[in-house]
Structure formats: structure tokens, C-alpha cells
XYZ file of C-alpha atoms in Angstrom:
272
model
C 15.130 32.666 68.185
C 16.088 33.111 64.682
C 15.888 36.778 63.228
C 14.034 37.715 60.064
C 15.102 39.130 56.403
C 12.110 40.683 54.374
C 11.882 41.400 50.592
C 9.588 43.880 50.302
C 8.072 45.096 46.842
C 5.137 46.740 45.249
C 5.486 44.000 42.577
C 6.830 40.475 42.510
C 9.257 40.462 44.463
C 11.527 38.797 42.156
C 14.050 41.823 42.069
C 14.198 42.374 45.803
C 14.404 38.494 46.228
C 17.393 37.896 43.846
C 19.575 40.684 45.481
C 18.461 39.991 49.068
C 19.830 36.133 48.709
C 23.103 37.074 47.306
C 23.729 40.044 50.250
C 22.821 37.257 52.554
C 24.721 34.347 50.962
C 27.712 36.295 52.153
C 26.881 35.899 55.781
C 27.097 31.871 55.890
C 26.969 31.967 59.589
C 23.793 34.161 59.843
C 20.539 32.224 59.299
C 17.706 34.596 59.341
C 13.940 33.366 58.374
C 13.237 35.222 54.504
C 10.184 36.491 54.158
C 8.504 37.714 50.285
C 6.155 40.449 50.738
C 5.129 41.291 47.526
C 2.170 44.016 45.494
C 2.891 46.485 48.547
C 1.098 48.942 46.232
C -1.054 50.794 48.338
C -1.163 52.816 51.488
C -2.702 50.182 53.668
C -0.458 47.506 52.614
C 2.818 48.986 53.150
C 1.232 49.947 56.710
C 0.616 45.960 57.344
C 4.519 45.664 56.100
C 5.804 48.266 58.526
C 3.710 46.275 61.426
C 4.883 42.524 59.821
C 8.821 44.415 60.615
C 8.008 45.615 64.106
C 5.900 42.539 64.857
C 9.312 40.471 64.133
C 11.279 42.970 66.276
C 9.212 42.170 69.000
C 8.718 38.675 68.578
C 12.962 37.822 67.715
C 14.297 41.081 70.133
C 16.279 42.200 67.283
C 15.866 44.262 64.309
C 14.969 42.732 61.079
C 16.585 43.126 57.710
C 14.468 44.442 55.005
C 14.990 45.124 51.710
C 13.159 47.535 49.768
C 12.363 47.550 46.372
C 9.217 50.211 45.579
C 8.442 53.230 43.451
C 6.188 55.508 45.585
C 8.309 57.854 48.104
C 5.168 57.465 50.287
C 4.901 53.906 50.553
C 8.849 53.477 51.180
C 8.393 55.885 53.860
C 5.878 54.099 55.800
C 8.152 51.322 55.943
C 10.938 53.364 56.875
C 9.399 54.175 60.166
C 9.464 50.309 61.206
C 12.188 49.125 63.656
C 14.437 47.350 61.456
C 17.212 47.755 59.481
C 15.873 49.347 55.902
C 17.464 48.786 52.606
C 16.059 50.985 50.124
C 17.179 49.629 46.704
C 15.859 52.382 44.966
C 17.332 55.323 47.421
C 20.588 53.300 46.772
C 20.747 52.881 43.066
C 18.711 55.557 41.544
C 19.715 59.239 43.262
C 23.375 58.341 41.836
C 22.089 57.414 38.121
C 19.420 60.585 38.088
C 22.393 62.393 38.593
C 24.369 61.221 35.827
C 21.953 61.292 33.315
C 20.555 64.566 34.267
C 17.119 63.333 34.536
C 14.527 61.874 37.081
C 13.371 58.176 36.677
C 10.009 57.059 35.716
C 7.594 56.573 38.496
C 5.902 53.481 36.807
C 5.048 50.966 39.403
C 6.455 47.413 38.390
C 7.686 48.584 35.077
C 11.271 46.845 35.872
C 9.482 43.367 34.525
C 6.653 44.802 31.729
C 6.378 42.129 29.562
C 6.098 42.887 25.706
C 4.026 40.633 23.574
C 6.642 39.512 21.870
C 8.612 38.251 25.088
C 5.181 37.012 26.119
C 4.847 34.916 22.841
C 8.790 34.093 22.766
C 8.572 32.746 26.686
C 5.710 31.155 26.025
C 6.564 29.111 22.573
C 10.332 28.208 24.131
C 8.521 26.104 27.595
C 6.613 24.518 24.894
C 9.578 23.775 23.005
C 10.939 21.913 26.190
C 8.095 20.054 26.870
C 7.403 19.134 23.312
C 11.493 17.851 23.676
C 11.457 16.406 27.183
C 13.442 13.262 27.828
C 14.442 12.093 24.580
C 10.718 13.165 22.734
C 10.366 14.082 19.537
C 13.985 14.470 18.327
C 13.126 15.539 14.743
C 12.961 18.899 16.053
C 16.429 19.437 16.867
C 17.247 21.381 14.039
C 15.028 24.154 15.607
C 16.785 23.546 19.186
C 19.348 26.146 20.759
C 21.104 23.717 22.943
C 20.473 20.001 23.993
C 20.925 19.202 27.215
C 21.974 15.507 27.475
C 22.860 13.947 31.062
C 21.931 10.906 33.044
C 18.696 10.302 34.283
C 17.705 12.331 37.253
C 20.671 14.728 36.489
C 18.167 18.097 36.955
C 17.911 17.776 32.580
C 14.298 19.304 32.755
C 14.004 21.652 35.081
C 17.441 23.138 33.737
C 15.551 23.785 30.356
C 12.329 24.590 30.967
C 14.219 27.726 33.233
C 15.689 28.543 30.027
C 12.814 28.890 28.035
C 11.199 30.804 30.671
C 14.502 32.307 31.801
C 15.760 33.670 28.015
C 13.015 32.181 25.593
C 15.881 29.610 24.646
C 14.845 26.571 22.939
C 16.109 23.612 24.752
C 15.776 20.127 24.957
C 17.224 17.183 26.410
C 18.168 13.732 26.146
C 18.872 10.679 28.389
C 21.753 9.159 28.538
C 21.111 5.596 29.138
C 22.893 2.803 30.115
C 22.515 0.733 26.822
C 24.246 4.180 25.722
C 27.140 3.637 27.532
C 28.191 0.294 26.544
C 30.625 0.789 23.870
C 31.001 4.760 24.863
C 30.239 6.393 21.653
C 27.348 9.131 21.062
C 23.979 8.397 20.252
C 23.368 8.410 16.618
C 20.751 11.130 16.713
C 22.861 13.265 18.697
C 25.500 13.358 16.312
C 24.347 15.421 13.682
C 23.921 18.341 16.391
C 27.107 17.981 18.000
C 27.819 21.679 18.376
C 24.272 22.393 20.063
C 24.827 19.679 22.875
C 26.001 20.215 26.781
C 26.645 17.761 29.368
C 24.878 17.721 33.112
C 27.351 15.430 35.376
C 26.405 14.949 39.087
C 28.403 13.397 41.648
C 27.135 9.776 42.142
C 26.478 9.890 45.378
C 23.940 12.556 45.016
C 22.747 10.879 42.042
C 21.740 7.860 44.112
C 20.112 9.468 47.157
C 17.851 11.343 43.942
C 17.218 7.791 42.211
C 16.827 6.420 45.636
C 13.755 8.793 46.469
C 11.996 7.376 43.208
C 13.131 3.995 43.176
C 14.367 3.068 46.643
C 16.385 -0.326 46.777
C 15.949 -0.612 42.914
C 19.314 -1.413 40.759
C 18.682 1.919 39.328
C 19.252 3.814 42.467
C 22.453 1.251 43.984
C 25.728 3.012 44.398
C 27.488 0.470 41.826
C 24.828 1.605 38.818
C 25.399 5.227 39.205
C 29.123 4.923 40.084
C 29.449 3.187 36.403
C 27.301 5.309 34.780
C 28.759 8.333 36.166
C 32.249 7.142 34.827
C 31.427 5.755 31.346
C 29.107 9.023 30.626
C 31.916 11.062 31.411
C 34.280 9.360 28.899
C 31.977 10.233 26.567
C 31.924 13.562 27.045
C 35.944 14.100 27.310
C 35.756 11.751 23.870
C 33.549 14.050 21.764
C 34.422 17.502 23.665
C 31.524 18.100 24.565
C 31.338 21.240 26.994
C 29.800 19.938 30.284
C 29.279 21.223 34.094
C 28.683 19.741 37.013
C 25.510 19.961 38.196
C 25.983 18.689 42.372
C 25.935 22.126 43.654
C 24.955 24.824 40.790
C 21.626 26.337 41.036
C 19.021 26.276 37.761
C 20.077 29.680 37.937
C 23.621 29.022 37.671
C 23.317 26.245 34.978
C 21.206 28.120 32.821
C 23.316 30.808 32.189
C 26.517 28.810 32.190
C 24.846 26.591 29.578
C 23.969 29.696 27.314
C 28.100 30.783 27.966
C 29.221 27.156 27.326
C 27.504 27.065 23.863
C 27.248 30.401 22.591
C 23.792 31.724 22.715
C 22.178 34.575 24.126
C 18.621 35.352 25.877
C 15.904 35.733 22.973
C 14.019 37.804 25.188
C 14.232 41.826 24.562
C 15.242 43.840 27.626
């Protein structure tokens, strides 16, 4: 019976989450069942998270993992009492930085993602921006693009940007590379004025097919052949122009995002 990992927060969860999977990504041999338990703001509800831990104990015979990530002493002590193995993120992090700067830290519940109205309106005008300039649309507006993302089809192109806008409040679109592109290897005229804002998705064309199988299944789209040629002659193309490019088989969104705004020289729009 497989054992349990819970993030545990008295907001999103999104902080507790992003640390627990990288502790755990180092223990490839482990597989433990992760569990989100966020908005544990409130007496009762970091009670029902203290019995969700011993109710796993019980049910697995071995003490879960859980990782902690709320203001109120109380709360965090309630969980403490449950039979598993406690990480408290802010017992681990914040005693050493109170001490260096002398001061205690601000018992604001959730403050760590506040959003301004500005980051609000920035986050909110960049997914726009990617949807406006999905697939090819509405390529006029590349002057006011950060990056273009161009790739094959079914390369991960959208989701890539729209995590950017939403990410960093970067302004990306994409473009298709098609087949009729390919033919003589050379750029797309409208991509060529914006040369220095473009970056290359390649994917291994094996996984490319299984994708464009799932859409199209036994369609010349999705055969082996197709993506085995376009995988080659899109890749001249890059190594012809320079165009910085990553593979995109096995990177998270995450990953890509970030490599992408390191790859072309932008940063997040989005004040900390």
C-alpha cells in the first residue's frame, strides 16, 4: 500500500506544492500518493488535516510526509500532533532570517502571493496577448510581443505561452511551423523581421507522433515518416538562422518558460 505526501497550507498551496515535488523528485524510487490541502485557515480545519495525516497512518501503516506551509503557531501546532513526519517550512526558513534581520516576520496569512493591481492587470492583459497570438493569429502584433514561440504543430507552443503570461506577465506568441514551411528550409517571411524575439520548441518525433496520433490517429499527420521529416528539416532551420531553441520531450511548462525568458533575454513583468 502506497504511503502518502501532504502539502498543507492556509492558502493555495502553490508554495508548499512547488517545494514538496522537488524534495520528492529526489527520491525516484519512493512513490508516495500527494495530497493538496489547501485554506487550512481556521481551527477546525487544521483539526480535519491532523485527522486526514493519522487517518493515512492508519490506513498505509506508516507515517506520512507532510509539508507545512502556514502562518498561525496555533494551527501548525495542531498538525504537529498528527503521526507523521512534519515539515514546517516556516519553522525551517524563518527563525534563521528573524535572526538576521533583527526583526519578527509579518503574521499576514497568504501574503507570500498578494496580488497588486498592477500584476493583476499585467497577468491578465499578457494571457490575452497569447490568445489574441495563438497559432499563427494576428501577426501584426508582433512588434508588441516579448518572444515568439515557433515549433511544429503539437510541440506544447500554447500552453508554453499562455504559462508565461500568467507565469511573468510576458507577452508571447507563437507560430506553426508547417510543412509547406519546410520545403525549401528558409524562415517564414513574417518571422523575419523579429528574428531576435523568436525561440524554437523541438520534440523528439516519436513523442511527437504518439501526441498527433491521439488527435488524428492513422492520419499522415500523425505517421512516423511525417514527423521524422519534419522534425529534421525544422531543425535545419533553426541551426540556419541561430535561432536559440530547446527541446521540449521532457522539460516541464515550468522548465520551458523560464528557459525561454533566459534564452532570449527578458525578465518577469510582474513586481515581486
Amino acid at each position: 500500500m502506497n504511503n502518502k505526501a501532504f502539502f498543507i497550507s492556509d492558502g493555495t498551496g502553490i508554495t508548499a506544492e512547488s517545494l514538496g515535488h522537488s524534495l520528492l523528485s529526489r527520491f525516484s524510487k519512493t512513490h508516495l500518493d500527494q495530497i493538496t490541502l489547501p485554506y487550512i485557515n481556521t481551527e477546525e480545519r487544521a483539526h480535519q488535516a491532523a485527522k486526514r495525516i493519522n487517518d493515512a497512518a492508519i490506513e498505509t501503516g506508516e507515517k506520512p510526509i507532510a509539508l507545512i506551509s502556514i502562518v498561525s503557531s496555533e494551527h501548525r501546532e495542531i498538525i504537529k500532533q498528527a503521526n507523521g513526519l512534519i515539515l514546517d517550512m516556516f519553522e525551517a526558513f524563518l527563525a534563521p532570517m528573524e535572526e538576521l534581520f533583527g526583526c519578527t516576520a509579518d503574521d499576514r496569512t497568504g501574503s507570500a502571493f498578494a496580488m497588486t493591481h498592477t500584476n493583476y492587470h499585467q497577468r491578465i492583459l499578457a494571457v490575452n496577448f497569447a490568445l489574441d497570438n495563438d497559432d499563427g493569429g494576428k501577426t501584426k502584433n508582433y512588434d508588441n510581443a516579448d518572444v515568439i514561440v515557433i515549433g511544429l504543430s503539437r510541440s506544447g507552443k500554447t500552453p508554453t505561452c499562455l504559462y508565461l503570461g500568467m507565469q511573468f506577465g510576458i507577452s508571447a506568441a507563437n507560430f506553426p511551423i508547417t510543412e509547406e514551411d519546410l520545403d525549401d528550409s528558409s524562415l517564414p517571411k513574417v518571422l523575419q523581421p523579429h528574428r531576435q524575439k523568436l525561440f524554437g520548441l523541438l520534440i523528439d518525433p516519436k513523442r511527437l507522433a504518439s501526441i498527433r496520433e491521439e488527435r488524428y490517429a492513422n492520419s499522415r499527420y500523425a505517421s512516423m515518416q511525417q514527423c521524422e521529416f519534419e522534425t529534421r528539416q525544422y531543425k535545419a532551420v533553426l541551426e540556419r538562422y541561430k535561432i536559440p531553441h530547446l527541446d521540449s520531450t521532457h522539460l516541464s511548462i515550468e522548465e520551458l518558460s523560464t528557459r525561454i525568458m533566459d534564452g532570449v533575454g527578458i525578465e518577469r513583468h510582474l513586481s515581486s
